Structures are given as C-alpha cells and as structure tokens.
Short mmCIF file of C-alpha atoms in Angstrom, two decimals:
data_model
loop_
_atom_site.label_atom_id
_atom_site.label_comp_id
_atom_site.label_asym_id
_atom_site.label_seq_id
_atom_site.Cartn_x
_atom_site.Cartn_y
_atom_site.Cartn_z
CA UNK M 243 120.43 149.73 158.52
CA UNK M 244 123.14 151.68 157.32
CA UNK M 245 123.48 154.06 154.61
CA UNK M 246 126.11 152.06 152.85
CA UNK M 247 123.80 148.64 152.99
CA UNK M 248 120.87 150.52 151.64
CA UNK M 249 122.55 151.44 148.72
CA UNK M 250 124.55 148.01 148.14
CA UNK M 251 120.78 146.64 148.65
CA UNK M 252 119.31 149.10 145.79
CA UNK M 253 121.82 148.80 143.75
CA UNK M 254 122.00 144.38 143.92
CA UNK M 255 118.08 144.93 143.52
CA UNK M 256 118.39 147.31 139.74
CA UNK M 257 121.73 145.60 138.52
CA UNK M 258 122.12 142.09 140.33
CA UNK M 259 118.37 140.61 139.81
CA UNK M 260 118.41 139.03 136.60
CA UNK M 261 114.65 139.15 136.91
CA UNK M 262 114.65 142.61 136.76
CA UNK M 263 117.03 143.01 133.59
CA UNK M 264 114.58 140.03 131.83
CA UNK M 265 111.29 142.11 132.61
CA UNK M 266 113.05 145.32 131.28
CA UNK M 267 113.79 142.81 128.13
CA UNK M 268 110.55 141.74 127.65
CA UNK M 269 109.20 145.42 127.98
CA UNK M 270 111.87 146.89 125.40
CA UNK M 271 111.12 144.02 122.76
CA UNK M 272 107.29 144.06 123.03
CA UNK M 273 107.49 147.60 122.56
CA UNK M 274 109.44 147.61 119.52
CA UNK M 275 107.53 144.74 118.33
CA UNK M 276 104.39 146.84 118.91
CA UNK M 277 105.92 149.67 117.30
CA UNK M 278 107.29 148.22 113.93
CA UNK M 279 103.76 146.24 113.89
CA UNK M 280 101.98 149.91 113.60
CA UNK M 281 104.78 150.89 111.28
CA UNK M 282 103.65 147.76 108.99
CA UNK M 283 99.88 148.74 109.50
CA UNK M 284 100.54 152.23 108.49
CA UNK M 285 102.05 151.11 105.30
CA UNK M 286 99.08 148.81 104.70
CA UNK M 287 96.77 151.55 104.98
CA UNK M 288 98.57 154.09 102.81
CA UNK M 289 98.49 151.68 100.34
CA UNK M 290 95.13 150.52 100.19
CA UNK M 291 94.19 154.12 100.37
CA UNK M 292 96.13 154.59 97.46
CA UNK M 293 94.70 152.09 95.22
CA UNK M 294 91.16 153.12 96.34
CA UNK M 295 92.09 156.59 94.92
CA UNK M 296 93.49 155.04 91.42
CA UNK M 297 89.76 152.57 91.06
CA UNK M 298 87.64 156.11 91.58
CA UNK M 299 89.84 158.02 89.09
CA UNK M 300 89.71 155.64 86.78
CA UNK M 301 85.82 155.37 86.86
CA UNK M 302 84.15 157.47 89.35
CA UNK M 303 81.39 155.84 89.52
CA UNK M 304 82.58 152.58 90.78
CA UNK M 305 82.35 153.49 94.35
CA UNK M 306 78.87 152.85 94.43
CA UNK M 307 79.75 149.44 93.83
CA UNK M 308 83.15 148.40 95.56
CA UNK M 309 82.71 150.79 98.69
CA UNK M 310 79.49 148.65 100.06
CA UNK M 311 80.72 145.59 98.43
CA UNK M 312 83.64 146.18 101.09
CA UNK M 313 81.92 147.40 104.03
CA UNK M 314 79.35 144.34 103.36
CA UNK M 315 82.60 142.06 103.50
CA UNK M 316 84.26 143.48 106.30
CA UNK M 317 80.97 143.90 108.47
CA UNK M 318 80.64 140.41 107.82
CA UNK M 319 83.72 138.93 108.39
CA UNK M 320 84.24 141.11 111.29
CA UNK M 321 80.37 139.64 113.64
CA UNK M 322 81.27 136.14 112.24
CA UNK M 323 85.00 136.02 113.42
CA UNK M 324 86.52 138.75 115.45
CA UNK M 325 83.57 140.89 117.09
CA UNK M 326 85.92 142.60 119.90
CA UNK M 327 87.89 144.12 116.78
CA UNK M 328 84.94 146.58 115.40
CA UNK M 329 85.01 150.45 115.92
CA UNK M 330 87.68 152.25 117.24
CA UNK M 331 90.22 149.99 119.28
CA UNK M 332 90.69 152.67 122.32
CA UNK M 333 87.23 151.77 124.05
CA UNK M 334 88.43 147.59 123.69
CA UNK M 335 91.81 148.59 125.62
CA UNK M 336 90.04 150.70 128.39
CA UNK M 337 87.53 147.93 128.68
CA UNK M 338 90.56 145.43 129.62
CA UNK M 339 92.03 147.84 131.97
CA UNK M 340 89.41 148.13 134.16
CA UNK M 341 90.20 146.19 137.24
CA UNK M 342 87.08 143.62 137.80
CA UNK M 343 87.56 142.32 134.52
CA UNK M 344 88.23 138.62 134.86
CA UNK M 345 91.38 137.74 132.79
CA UNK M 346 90.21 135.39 130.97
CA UNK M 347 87.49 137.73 129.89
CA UNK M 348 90.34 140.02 128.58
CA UNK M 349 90.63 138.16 124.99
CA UNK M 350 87.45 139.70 124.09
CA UNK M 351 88.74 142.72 124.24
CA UNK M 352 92.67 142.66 123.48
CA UNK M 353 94.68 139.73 121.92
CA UNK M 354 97.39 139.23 119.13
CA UNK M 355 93.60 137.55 117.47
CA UNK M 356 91.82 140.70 117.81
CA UNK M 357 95.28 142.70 116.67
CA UNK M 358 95.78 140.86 113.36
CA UNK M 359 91.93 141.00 112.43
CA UNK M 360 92.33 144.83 113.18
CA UNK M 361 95.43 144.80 111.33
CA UNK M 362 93.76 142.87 108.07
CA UNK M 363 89.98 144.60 108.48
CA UNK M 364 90.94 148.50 108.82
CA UNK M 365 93.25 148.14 105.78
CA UNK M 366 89.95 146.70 104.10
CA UNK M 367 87.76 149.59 105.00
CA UNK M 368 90.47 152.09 103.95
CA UNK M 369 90.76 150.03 100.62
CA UNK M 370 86.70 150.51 100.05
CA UNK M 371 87.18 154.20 100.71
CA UNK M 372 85.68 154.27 104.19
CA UNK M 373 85.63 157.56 105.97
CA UNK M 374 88.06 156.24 108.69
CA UNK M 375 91.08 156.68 110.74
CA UNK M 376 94.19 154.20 111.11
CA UNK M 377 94.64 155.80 114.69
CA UNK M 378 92.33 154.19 116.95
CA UNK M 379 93.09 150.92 115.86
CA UNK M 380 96.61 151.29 116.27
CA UNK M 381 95.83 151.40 119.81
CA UNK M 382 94.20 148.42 120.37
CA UNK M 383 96.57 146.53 117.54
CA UNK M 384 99.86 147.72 119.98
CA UNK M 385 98.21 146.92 123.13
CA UNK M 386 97.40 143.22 121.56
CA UNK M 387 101.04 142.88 120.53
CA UNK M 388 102.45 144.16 123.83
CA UNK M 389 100.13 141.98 125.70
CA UNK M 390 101.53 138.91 124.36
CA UNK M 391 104.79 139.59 126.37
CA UNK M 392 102.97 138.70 129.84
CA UNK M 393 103.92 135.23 129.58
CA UNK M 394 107.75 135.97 129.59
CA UNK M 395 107.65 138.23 132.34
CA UNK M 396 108.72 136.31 135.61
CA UNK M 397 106.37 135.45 138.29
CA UNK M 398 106.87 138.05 140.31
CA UNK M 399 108.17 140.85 138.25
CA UNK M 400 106.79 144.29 138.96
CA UNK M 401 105.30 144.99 135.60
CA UNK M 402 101.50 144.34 135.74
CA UNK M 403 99.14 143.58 132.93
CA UNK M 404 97.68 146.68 133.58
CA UNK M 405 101.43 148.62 132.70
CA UNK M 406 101.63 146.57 129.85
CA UNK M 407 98.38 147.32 128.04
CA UNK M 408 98.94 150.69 128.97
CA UNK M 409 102.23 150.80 127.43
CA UNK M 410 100.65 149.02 124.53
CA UNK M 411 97.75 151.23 123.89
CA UNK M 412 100.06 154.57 124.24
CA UNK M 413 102.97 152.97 121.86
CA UNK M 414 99.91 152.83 119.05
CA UNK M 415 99.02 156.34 119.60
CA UNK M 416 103.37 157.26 120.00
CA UNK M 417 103.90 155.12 116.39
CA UNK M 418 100.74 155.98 114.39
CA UNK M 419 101.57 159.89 114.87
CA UNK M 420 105.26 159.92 114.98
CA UNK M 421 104.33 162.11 117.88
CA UNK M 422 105.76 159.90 121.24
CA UNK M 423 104.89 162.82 123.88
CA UNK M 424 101.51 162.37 122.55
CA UNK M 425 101.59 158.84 123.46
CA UNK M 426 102.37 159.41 127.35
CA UNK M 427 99.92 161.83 127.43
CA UNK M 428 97.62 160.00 126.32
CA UNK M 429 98.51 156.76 128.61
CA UNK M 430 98.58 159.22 131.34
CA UNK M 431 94.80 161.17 130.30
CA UNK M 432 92.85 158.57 129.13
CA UNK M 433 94.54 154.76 129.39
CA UNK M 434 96.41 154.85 133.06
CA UNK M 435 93.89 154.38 136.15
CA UNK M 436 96.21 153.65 138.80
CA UNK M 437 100.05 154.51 139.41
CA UNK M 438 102.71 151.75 138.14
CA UNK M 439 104.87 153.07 140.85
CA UNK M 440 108.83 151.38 140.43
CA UNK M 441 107.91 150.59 136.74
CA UNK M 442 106.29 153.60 135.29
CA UNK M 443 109.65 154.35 134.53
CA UNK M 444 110.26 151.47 132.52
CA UNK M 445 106.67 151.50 130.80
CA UNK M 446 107.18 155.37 129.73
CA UNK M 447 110.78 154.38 128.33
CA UNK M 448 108.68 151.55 125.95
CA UNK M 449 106.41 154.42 124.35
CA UNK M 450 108.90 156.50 123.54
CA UNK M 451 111.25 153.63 121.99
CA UNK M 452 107.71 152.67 120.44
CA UNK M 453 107.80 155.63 118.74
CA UNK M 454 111.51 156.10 117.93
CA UNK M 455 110.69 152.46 115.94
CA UNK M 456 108.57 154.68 113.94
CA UNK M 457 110.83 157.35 113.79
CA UNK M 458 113.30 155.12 112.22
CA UNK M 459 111.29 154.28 109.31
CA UNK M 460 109.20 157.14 108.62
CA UNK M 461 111.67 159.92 109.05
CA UNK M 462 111.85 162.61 111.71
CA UNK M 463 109.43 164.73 109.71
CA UNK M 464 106.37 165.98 111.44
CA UNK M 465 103.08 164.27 110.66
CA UNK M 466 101.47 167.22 108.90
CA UNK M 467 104.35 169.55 107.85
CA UNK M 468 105.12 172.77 109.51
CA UNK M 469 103.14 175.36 109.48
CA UNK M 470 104.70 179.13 109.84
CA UNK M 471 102.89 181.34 112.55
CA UNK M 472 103.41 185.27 112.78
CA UNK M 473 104.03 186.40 116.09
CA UNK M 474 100.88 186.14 117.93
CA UNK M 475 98.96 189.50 118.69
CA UNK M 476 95.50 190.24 120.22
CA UNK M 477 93.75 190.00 116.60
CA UNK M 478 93.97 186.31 117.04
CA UNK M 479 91.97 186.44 119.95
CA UNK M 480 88.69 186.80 118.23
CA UNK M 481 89.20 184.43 115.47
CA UNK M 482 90.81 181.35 117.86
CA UNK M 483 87.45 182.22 120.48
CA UNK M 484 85.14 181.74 117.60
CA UNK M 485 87.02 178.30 116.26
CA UNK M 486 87.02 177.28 120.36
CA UNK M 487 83.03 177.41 120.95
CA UNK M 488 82.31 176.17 117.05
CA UNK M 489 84.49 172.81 117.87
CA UNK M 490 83.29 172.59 121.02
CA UNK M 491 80.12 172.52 119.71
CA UNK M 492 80.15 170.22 116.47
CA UNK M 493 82.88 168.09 118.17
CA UNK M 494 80.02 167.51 121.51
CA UNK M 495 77.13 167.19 119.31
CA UNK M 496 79.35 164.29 116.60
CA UNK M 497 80.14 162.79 120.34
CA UNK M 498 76.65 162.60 120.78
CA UNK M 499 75.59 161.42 117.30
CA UNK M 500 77.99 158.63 117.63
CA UNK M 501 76.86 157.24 120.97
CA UNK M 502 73.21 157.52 120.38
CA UNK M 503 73.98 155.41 116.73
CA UNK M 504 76.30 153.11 118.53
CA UNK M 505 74.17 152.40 121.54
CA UNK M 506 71.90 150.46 118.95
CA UNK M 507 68.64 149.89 121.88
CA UNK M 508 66.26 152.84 120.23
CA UNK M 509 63.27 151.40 119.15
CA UNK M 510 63.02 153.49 115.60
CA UNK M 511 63.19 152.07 113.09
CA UNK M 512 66.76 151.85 111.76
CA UNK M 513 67.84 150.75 115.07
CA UNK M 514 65.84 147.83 114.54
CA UNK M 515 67.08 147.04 111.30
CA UNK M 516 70.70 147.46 112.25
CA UNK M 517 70.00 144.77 115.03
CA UNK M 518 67.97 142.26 112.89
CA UNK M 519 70.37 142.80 109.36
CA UNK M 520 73.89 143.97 110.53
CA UNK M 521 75.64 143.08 107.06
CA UNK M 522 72.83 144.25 104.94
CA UNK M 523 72.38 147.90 107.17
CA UNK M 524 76.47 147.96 106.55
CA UNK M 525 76.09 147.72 102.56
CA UNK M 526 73.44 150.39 103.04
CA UNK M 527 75.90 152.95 105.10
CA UNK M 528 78.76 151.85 102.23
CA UNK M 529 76.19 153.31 99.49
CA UNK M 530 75.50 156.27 101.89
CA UNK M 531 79.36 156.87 102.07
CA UNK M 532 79.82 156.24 98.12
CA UNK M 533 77.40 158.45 97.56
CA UNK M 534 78.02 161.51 99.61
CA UNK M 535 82.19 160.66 97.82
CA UNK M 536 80.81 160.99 94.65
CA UNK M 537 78.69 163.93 95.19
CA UNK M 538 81.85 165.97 96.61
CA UNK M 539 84.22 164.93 94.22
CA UNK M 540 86.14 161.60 96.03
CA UNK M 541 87.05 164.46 98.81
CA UNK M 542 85.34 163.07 101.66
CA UNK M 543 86.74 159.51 101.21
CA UNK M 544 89.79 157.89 103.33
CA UNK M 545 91.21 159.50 106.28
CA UNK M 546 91.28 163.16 105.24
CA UNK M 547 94.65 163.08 105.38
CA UNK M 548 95.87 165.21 102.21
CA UNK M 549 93.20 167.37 102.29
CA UNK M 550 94.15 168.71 106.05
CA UNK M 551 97.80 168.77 104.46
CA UNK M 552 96.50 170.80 101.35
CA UNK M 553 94.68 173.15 103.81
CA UNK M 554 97.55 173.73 105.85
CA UNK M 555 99.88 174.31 103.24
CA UNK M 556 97.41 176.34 101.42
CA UNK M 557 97.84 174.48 98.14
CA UNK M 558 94.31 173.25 97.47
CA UNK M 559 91.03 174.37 97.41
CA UNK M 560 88.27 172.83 99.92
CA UNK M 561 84.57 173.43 99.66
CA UNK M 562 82.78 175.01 102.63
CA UNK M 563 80.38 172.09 102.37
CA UNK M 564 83.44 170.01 102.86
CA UNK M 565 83.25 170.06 106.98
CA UNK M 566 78.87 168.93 106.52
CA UNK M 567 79.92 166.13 104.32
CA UNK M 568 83.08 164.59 105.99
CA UNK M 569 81.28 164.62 109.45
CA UNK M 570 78.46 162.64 107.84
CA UNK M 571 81.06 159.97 105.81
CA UNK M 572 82.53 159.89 109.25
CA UNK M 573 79.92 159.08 111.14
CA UNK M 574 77.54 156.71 108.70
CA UNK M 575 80.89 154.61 108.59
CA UNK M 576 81.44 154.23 112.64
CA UNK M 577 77.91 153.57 112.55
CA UNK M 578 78.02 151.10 109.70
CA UNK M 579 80.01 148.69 112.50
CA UNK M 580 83.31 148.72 110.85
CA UNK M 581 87.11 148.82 112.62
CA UNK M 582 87.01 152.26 112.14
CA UNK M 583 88.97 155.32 113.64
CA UNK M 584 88.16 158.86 114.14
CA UNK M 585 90.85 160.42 114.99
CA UNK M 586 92.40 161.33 111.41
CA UNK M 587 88.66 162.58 110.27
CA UNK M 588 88.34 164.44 113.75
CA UNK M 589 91.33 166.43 112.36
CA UNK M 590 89.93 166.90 109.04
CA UNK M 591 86.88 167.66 109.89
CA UNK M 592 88.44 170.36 112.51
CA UNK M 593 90.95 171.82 109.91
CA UNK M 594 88.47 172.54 107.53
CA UNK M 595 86.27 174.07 110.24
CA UNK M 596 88.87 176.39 110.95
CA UNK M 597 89.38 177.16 107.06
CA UNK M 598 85.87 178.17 107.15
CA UNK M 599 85.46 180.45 110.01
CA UNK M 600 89.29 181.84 108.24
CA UNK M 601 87.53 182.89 105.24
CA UNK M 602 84.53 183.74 106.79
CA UNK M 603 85.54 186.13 109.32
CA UNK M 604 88.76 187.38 106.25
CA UNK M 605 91.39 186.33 108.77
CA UNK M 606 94.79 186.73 106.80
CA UNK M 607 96.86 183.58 108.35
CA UNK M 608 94.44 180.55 107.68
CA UNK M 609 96.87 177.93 108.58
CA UNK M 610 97.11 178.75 112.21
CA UNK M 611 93.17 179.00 112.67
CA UNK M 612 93.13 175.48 110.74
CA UNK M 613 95.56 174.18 113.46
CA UNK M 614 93.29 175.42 116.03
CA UNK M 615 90.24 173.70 114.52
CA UNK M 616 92.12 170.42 114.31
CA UNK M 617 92.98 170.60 118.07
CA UNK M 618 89.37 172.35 119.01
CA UNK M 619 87.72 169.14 117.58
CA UNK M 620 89.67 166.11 118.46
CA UNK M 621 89.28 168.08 122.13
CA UNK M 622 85.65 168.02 121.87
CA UNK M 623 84.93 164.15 120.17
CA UNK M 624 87.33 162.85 122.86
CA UNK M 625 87.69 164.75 125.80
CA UNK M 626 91.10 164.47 126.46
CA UNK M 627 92.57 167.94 125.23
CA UNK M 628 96.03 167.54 126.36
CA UNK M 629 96.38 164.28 124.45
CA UNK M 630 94.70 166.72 121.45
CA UNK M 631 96.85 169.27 121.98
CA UNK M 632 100.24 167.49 122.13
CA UNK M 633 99.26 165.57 119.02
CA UNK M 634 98.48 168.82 117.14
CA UNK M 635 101.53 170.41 118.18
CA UNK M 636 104.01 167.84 117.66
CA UNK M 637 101.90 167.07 113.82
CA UNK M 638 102.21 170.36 112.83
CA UNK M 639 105.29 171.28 114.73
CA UNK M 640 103.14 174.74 116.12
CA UNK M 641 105.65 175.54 119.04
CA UNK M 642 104.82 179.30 118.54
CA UNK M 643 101.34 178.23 119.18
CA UNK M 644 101.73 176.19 122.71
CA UNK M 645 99.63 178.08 124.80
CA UNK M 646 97.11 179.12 122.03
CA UNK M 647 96.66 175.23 121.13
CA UNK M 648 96.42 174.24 124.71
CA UNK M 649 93.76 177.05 125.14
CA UNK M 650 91.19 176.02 122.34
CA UNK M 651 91.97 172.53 123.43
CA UNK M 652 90.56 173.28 127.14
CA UNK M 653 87.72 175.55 125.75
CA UNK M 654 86.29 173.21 122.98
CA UNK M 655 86.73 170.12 125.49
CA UNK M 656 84.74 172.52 127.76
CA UNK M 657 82.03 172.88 126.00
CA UNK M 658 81.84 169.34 124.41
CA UNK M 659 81.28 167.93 128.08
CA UNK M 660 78.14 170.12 128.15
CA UNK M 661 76.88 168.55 125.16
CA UNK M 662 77.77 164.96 125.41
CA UNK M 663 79.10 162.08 127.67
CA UNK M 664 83.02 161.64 127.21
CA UNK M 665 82.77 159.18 123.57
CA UNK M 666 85.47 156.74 124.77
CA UNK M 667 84.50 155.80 128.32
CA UNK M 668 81.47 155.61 127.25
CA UNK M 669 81.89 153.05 124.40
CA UNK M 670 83.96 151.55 126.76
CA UNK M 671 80.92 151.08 129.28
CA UNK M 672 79.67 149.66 126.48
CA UNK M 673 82.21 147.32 125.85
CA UNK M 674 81.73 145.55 129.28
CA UNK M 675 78.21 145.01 128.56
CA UNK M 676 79.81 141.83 126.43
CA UNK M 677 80.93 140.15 129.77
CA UNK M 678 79.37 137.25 131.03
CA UNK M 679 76.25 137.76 133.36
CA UNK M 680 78.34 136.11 136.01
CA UNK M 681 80.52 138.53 136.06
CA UNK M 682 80.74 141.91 138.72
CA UNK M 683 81.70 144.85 137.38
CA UNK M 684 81.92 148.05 139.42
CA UNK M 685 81.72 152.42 138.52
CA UNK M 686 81.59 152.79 135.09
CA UNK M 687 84.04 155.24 133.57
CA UNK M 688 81.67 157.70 132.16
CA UNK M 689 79.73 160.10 134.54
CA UNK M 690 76.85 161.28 132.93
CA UNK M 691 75.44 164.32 133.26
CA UNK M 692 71.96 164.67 134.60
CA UNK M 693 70.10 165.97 131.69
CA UNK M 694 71.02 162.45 129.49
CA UNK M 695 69.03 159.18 130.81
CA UNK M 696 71.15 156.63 131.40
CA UNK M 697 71.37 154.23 129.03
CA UNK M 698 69.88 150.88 129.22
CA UNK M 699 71.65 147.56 128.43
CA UNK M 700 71.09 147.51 124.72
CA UNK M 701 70.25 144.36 122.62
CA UNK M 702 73.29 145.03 120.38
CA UNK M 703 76.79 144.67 121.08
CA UNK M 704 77.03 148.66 120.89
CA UNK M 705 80.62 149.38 121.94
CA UNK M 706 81.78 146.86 119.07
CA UNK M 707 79.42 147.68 116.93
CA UNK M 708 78.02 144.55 116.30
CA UNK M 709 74.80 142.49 117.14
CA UNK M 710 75.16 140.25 120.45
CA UNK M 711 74.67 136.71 118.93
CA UNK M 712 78.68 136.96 118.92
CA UNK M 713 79.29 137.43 122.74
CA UNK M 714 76.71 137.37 125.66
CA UNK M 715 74.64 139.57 127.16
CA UNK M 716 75.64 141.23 130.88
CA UNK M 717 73.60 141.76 133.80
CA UNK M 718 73.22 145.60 133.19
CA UNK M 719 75.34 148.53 132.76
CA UNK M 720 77.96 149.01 135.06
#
C-alpha cells in the first residue's frame, strides 16, 4: 500500500465516516449534558446549605430536631427506593467499570435513576446540615448522565461503555471543582483500567468541555481563592514534613474508621443495630451530628466549605478542636448511610490540620501550610495523590507550590497505605458484593495488606450503606 492510499484511507476513516462524526456527537453532548447537570446540582446544594444556615441562626437549637428528622427521611427514602445511590458515588462507578460485571447488572450501580435520586437526596442531607461533600456524588450523577448516551452511539463505534463511564465519572470531578486537569487525572489514577486506545482522545476532550460547561457558569475563578506564597526556602521544610506524616496519619486511620463502620458484619453491638434498624440508627447519627454542630457553634455543619476559605484567607478564627469535631460529623454521617461525599470535609478537615500545626509550631505563612494539609489529607483518605494534588493546586491556584504540593501529596498517601486499605476500591469491593450469586467476579481492586484480615461477605449492603433486603447477597468477596 502506498503512502498516498494510507493517508486518503485515514483521512476517509476521521472525516468521511459519518459514524465517526455521530459518536464524537454523542460524546460532546453527553458531556455537556453531564456537565451543566453538576452545574444544576451545585446550585442545589449551595442553596440548601444556605437555608440550613438561616433555620440554625434563627434558633440554634433546632438542629437537634430537623438534622435527624432529615437524615431519618433520606436514609429512608434512599433503602426503600434507590439503594445503589447511598455514600459516596465514586465506589458505584468503579463497581460498573470492572469488566465481569454483567450489563444488565450495571443499573445497580450507575443510571440516569440512581443520578436523579443522587441529585434530589445529597441536596437533602446538605439541607439537614449533614457533614458532607457534593463531590463524590457528582461523580456518580455525571457518569449516570453520560451513560445514557450508549444507546445513540452506532453499533460499532469505538467508544466503549467503559470510555463513557469513565468520561462520566471524571466530567463530575472536572465540573464540581472547576478544576478539569483534576478530572483526567483522576479518570486516569483511579477510574481508567484499561487503555481506550483511538478514542481516549475523544473521551479526554469530553472532561475538559465538561468542565469548561462549568466554567461558563461559575466564572473562571479558582475554587478556593488564591492564596499568596513567599518564595519557598528551607524553613518550610520542617513545617510541610510535620503536616506530611500528621495527614498521612489521621487521613489512614479516618480511611480505616470508615471501612470498618461501612463494612457493617462486626458482631458489636451497634453493628447489629445498624443492620436490624437502618432508619432509626440514621436518626441516631443525625442527633450525633446536631449535637457535636451545636456544641462547636454550627462550624462543623455542611461541607466545610467557608471555613477552609476563611482559613486560607485568614479572615476567621477556627478552634483547634475544630479538626476532632469535623472528622467525627464527617464520619458519623458516611456512617449514618446517607449519599454523602468526603471530599469537601477531607479538605476541611486537612486545612484546619495545617492551621494547627501553623500555630503550633509559630510558622509565619499559615495559608501555605493549610494548603498542604488540604492536599496531605485528601492524599491519605483516598490514595490517589496526584488527583489530590492537581485539585489543590488548581482550587487554590498554588503554582509556586507545585512540587511542595505534589511532595506532601506522595508522603501522606505514603503513609496512609500503611495504615489502611485504599477507601475507594475497597468500598467498591464492596459494592460488587450486591451482584447476584450467579454472577463471577474476578481480583478485587483493593490489595490488602497482610496485617488486616480480609473481610468477610457482610450481611449489610456495606459499600451502599444500606441493609441487603434491597439487593441480593453474592457468593463472597471477590
């Protein structure tokens, strides 16, 4: 073959093969679909957050009434109708990707059903004053939206199911932080098992036009400001250590915390009573959450949001008891069985650890050790610390601090893996514990190490959160 028909042949296949134009279509519209969806659901939440914050200033006390009133509700509402849409949303999508999933077992984990409960249910929890992020479930609300395209695709176009919830699950993480670098990474760390070869291409060009969609709407501003760094010199060195090994340690040990809670099989006692009496052991971890809000003045309720944004601009005052508190909100609501993030807490809870060990240790530029405790953490609870550190940096707009970031990112995730099994491919083991018995799944996605005993297949539906009388039960753990 010549060199002239090869490249009449290449070019008839990109520009003359109207299938190829209609899957790049399809892609490009699912993608802003899934990206103005996630701009909606970000409005949602802000709102409800907002009118949670007007009830508790108005009377402080009626947390202790609405916020397990609403976890009650949404507990409920969530086991009796759309069980694949509790906890975080990221363990749901890796769950679909995996390859011996059958795909008609792939609506209990991702579907336009499962995105608008998400959609409806977080924005509840938010409005009770849950300790939760909007993050996570943008993942799993994106994928759902972007997985609806498959039936337009032609028969044989090149774009897999597999590229699409991929796609999907990145364009959440791209819209939810204005931040789309951090959604490749993340499609590339955590969401992509094998290579899309001739369309990865295409599939990258959806998350970023994901996130452009959210540009669009919410500005070109950075997710948490910018912070100012001096030019960095060896006094940082001690400081940014000290925040490395304390994430890496807190971040492992919430990791752990989480998994243990979630896994639901112990035989003590509140186990027990989460399997028999999900809704009434959710009202009890709303009154835990109410409780530890009113005790530290409403700061420990929502996302965390303003407070990391106060801490970084130095314009409010946080309590050193603030990073004990938030980690318990935090986990009590995952725990509680609620769609529920932890990403935006993960950064709160790591910016205020940095504040600490700032004032602690009478370092003069706060704001770049709180950056380094937001990226330290989310490192350790997920074990993905490029994802964390492209996120931080592009939040924050902390160019002056790329190798720093990407440092305490690598240590902290480091020392997290010593500590605990990696939180999301774990939950997502989990997740496929909902399959059928019939069906054969292979490796799971979490190794664990050999100090932890491998988990049983636990009577509750642990990766969702929820008890099993909603799916089945599977033949073991993969």
């Amino acid at each position: 073959m010549t060199q002239d028909h090869q490249i009449t042949t290449a070019f008839r296949r990109e520009f003359a093969n109207w299938g190829v134009w209609w899957s790049r279509a399809v892609v490009f519209a699912m993608a802003a679909a899934a990206g103005l969806t996630v701009v909606l659901f970000t409005r949602l939440t802000e709102w409800t957050m907002d009118a949670f914050d007007d009830l508790s200033a108005a009377w402080w006390w009626s947390p202790l009434l609405w916020t397990p009133l609403c976890t009650v509700v949404v507990v409920w509402l969530t086991t009796r109708f759309a069980a694949g849409a509790a906890g975080s949303g990221i363990p749901q999508v890796m769950a679909s990707l995996e390859p011996d999933v059958n795909p008609s077992n792939r609506g209990l984990f991702v579907s336009l059903k499962l995105s608008a409960a998400k959609f409806v249910l977080t924005a509840l929890g938010l409005l009770g004053g849950l300790s939760l992020g909007r993050e996570g479930p943008s993942v799993q609300i994106a994928a759902g939206v972007m997985l609806a395209g498959r039936r337009l695709l032609p028969q044989r176009s090149t774009v897999s199911t597999h590229g699409l919830l991929v796609t999907g699950g990145a364009a959440g993480i791209a819209a939810a932080f204005n931040t789309p670098l951090a959604g490749v990474m993340f499609a590339i760390e955590e969401l992509s098992r094998t290579p899309e070869q001739r369309s990865s291409g295409l599939l990258i060009a959806g998350i970023v036009l994901s996130g452009l969609i959210a540009v669009s709407f919410n500005g070109n501003a950075t997710y948490f400001g910018v912070i100012h760094v001096p030019a960095v010199t060896l006094s940082l060195l001690g400081p940014a250590l000290v925040v490395a090994l304390a994430c890496g340690v807190a971040g492992g040990l919430f990791a752990r915390l989480l998994l243990r809670s979630l896994a639901g099989d112990g035989p003590d006692r509140l186990s027990r009573y989460r399997r028999e009496h999900p809704v009434l052991f959710a009202g009890g971890c709303g009154l835990v959450v109410a409780v530890v809000g009113v005790v530290t003045g409403a700061a420990t309720f929502g996302s965390g949001y303003s407070h990391t944004r106060h801490m970084l601009e130095g314009t409010g005052i946080v309590s050193q008891s603030y990073v004990f508190f938030k980690f318990i909100a935090t986990w009590v609501t995952a725990w509680s069985g609620v769609p529920a993030g932890i990403f935006a807490p993960s950064l709160s809870i790591g910016a205020a650890l940095g504040n600490d060990i700032a004032q602690f240790m009478h370092y003069p530029d706060a704001p770049t050790l709180i950056a380094l405790g937001m990226v330290g953490f989310l490192a350790a609870v997920t074990q993905a610390p490029m994802t964390a550190f492209i996120i931080v940096m592009e939040m924050v707009d902390g160019h002056a601090l790329v190798l720093t970031l990407m440092a305490c990112a690598l240590v902290s995730s480091a020392v997290s893996r010593t500590l605990s099994r990696p939180l999301y491919a774990s939950l997502a083991d989990m997740q496929l514990l909902r399959l059928a018995p019939e069906s054969d799944i292979a490796q799971p996605l979490a190794t664990e190490p050999p100090s932890e005993p491998t988990a049983q297949a636990p009577s509750t539906d642990a990766a969702s959160h929820t008890p099993p009388s909603s799916a089945p039960t599977a033949r073991g753990e993969r």
